Amino acid sequence: MPRMREKENYRARLKAVGLRHTLPRERILSYLDRKNVHPTPEELYNGLKKRGYDIGLSTVYLNLHVLREHGLIYEFKDPKGNTRYDGYNEPHIHLTDLESGKVEDLPLKSLPELNLEELKRLVAERTGWEVQDVRIEFRGKAPEK
């Protein structure tokens, strides 16, 4: 169960995009708001059930759609074509293992020499696009552990 300060954070994030606070939204955001968590809807549903939350699969799907539409979470396809969700708020890069499909987060603060604002400016300058967001994914083989 999220602590009080976390609950207020989720309430504020929902309110900031014009959504009302509900327990399913709070629980979904809490589950996704961690580094290296990229579940499918079914994995998210099962994870919430394991935490003891009474939630339906259709409620998970509905709220994932609403949260994605309002920019609170990110939806992407893994190498196997599965739809996955990411709610990790810190700017980061996805490192995707092509063999296993596992996705790891690499926080941008660990790459201080990478300047996304400069990259956005260069892309805008060369293409005429108004770049609003950047998502970077590297695909390859994870190191043996």
PDB file of C-alpha atoms in Angstrom, residues 2-84:
ATOM      1  CA  PRO A   2       1.484   3.384  -0.919  1.00  0.00           C
ATOM      2  CA  ARG A   3       2.448   5.619   1.960  1.00  0.00           C
ATOM      3  CA  MET A   4       0.591   8.890   2.545  1.00  0.00           C
ATOM      4  CA  ARG A   5       3.161  11.098   0.767  1.00  0.00           C
ATOM      5  CA  GLU A   6       3.129   8.739  -2.233  1.00  0.00           C
ATOM      6  CA  LYS A   7      -0.686   8.779  -2.243  1.00  0.00           C
ATOM      7  CA  GLU A   8      -0.663  12.576  -2.365  1.00  0.00           C
ATOM      8  CA  ASN A   9       1.882  12.439  -5.196  1.00  0.00           C
ATOM      9  CA  TYR A  10      -0.438  10.175  -7.221  1.00  0.00           C
ATOM     10  CA  ARG A  11      -3.436  12.397  -6.452  1.00  0.00           C
ATOM     11  CA  ALA A  12      -1.492  15.464  -7.615  1.00  0.00           C
ATOM     12  CA  ARG A  13      -0.270  13.742 -10.803  1.00  0.00           C
ATOM     13  CA  LEU A  14      -3.813  12.655 -11.698  1.00  0.00           C
ATOM     14  CA  LYS A  15      -5.258  16.090 -10.914  1.00  0.00           C
ATOM     15  CA  ALA A  16      -2.550  17.821 -12.980  1.00  0.00           C
ATOM     16  CA  VAL A  17      -3.807  16.087 -16.130  1.00  0.00           C
ATOM     17  CA  GLY A  18      -7.498  16.510 -15.295  1.00  0.00           C
ATOM     18  CA  LEU A  19      -8.197  13.015 -13.981  1.00  0.00           C
ATOM     19  CA  ARG A  20      -9.911  12.240 -10.746  1.00  0.00           C
ATOM     20  CA  HIS A  21      -8.202  10.040  -8.197  1.00  0.00           C
ATOM     21  CA  THR A  22      -9.387   6.432  -7.943  1.00  0.00           C
ATOM     22  CA  LEU A  23      -7.857   3.496  -6.086  1.00  0.00           C
ATOM     23  CA  PRO A  24      -7.278   1.468  -9.286  1.00  0.00           C
ATOM     24  CA  ARG A  25      -5.401   4.401 -10.876  1.00  0.00           C
ATOM     25  CA  GLU A  26      -3.338   4.942  -7.741  1.00  0.00           C
ATOM     26  CA  ARG A  27      -2.465   1.249  -7.494  1.00  0.00           C
ATOM     27  CA  ILE A  28      -1.537   0.987 -11.175  1.00  0.00           C
ATOM     28  CA  LEU A  29       0.662   4.091 -10.963  1.00  0.00           C
ATOM     29  CA  SER A  30       2.279   2.781  -7.774  1.00  0.00           C
ATOM     30  CA  TYR A  31       3.052  -0.561  -9.420  1.00  0.00           C
ATOM     31  CA  LEU A  32       4.481   1.022 -12.579  1.00  0.00           C
ATOM     32  CA  ASP A  33       6.350   3.811 -10.811  1.00  0.00           C
ATOM     33  CA  ARG A  34       9.474   1.720 -10.286  1.00  0.00           C
ATOM     34  CA  LYS A  35      12.652   1.235 -12.266  1.00  0.00           C
ATOM     35  CA  ASN A  36      12.799  -1.899 -14.476  1.00  0.00           C
ATOM     36  CA  VAL A  37       9.054  -2.641 -14.311  1.00  0.00           C
ATOM     37  CA  HIS A  38       7.488  -3.075 -17.758  1.00  0.00           C
ATOM     38  CA  PRO A  39       4.512  -5.425 -17.427  1.00  0.00           C
ATOM     39  CA  THR A  40       1.929  -6.502 -19.947  1.00  0.00           C
ATOM     40  CA  PRO A  41      -1.642  -5.780 -18.793  1.00  0.00           C
ATOM     41  CA  GLU A  42      -1.992  -9.391 -17.651  1.00  0.00           C
ATOM     42  CA  GLU A  43       1.300  -9.265 -15.713  1.00  0.00           C
ATOM     43  CA  LEU A  44       0.181  -6.021 -14.069  1.00  0.00           C
ATOM     44  CA  TYR A  45      -3.189  -7.568 -13.179  1.00  0.00           C
ATOM     45  CA  ASN A  46      -1.501 -10.621 -11.644  1.00  0.00           C
ATOM     46  CA  GLY A  47       0.983  -8.432  -9.769  1.00  0.00           C
ATOM     47  CA  LEU A  48      -1.802  -6.339  -8.270  1.00  0.00           C
ATOM     48  CA  LYS A  49      -3.741  -9.467  -7.296  1.00  0.00           C
ATOM     49  CA  LYS A  50      -0.612 -10.850  -5.567  1.00  0.00           C
ATOM     50  CA  ARG A  51      -0.469  -7.623  -3.544  1.00  0.00           C
ATOM     51  CA  GLY A  52      -3.988  -8.434  -2.353  1.00  0.00           C
ATOM     52  CA  TYR A  53      -5.838  -5.824  -4.420  1.00  0.00           C
ATOM     53  CA  ASP A  54      -9.345  -6.632  -5.585  1.00  0.00           C
ATOM     54  CA  ILE A  55      -9.244  -5.425  -9.183  1.00  0.00           C
ATOM     55  CA  GLY A  56     -10.641  -6.751 -12.439  1.00  0.00           C
ATOM     56  CA  LEU A  57      -8.682  -7.296 -15.625  1.00  0.00           C
ATOM     57  CA  SER A  58     -11.054  -5.012 -17.542  1.00  0.00           C
ATOM     58  CA  THR A  59     -10.429  -2.277 -14.952  1.00  0.00           C
ATOM     59  CA  VAL A  60      -6.683  -2.663 -15.509  1.00  0.00           C
ATOM     60  CA  TYR A  61      -7.090  -2.361 -19.292  1.00  0.00           C
ATOM     61  CA  LEU A  62      -9.428   0.640 -19.021  1.00  0.00           C
ATOM     62  CA  ASN A  63      -7.151   2.521 -16.635  1.00  0.00           C
ATOM     63  CA  LEU A  64      -3.985   1.730 -18.604  1.00  0.00           C
ATOM     64  CA  HIS A  65      -5.660   3.293 -21.631  1.00  0.00           C
ATOM     65  CA  VAL A  66      -6.749   6.397 -19.697  1.00  0.00           C
ATOM     66  CA  LEU A  67      -3.364   6.857 -18.005  1.00  0.00           C
ATOM     67  CA  ARG A  68      -1.545   6.461 -21.335  1.00  0.00           C
ATOM     68  CA  GLU A  69      -3.857   8.908 -23.096  1.00  0.00           C
ATOM     69  CA  HIS A  70      -3.114  11.488 -20.397  1.00  0.00           C
ATOM     70  CA  GLY A  71       0.643  10.982 -20.593  1.00  0.00           C
ATOM     71  CA  LEU A  72       1.141   9.462 -17.148  1.00  0.00           C
ATOM     72  CA  ILE A  73       2.492   6.166 -18.464  1.00  0.00           C
ATOM     73  CA  TYR A  74       4.197   5.031 -21.658  1.00  0.00           C
ATOM     74  CA  GLU A  75       3.075   2.122 -23.839  1.00  0.00           C
ATOM     75  CA  PHE A  76       5.505   0.239 -26.076  1.00  0.00           C
ATOM     76  CA  LYS A  77       5.974  -3.079 -27.872  1.00  0.00           C
ATOM     77  CA  ASP A  78       8.685  -5.500 -26.818  1.00  0.00           C
ATOM     78  CA  PRO A  79      10.679  -7.494 -29.420  1.00  0.00           C
ATOM     79  CA  LYS A  80       8.077 -10.270 -29.275  1.00  0.00           C
ATOM     80  CA  GLY A  81       5.203  -7.869 -30.041  1.00  0.00           C
ATOM     81  CA  ASN A  82       3.754  -7.770 -26.519  1.00  0.00           C
ATOM     82  CA  THR A  83       2.323  -4.453 -25.360  1.00  0.00           C
ATOM     83  CA  ARG A  84       4.098  -3.304 -22.221  1.00  0.00           C
TER      84      ARG A  84
END
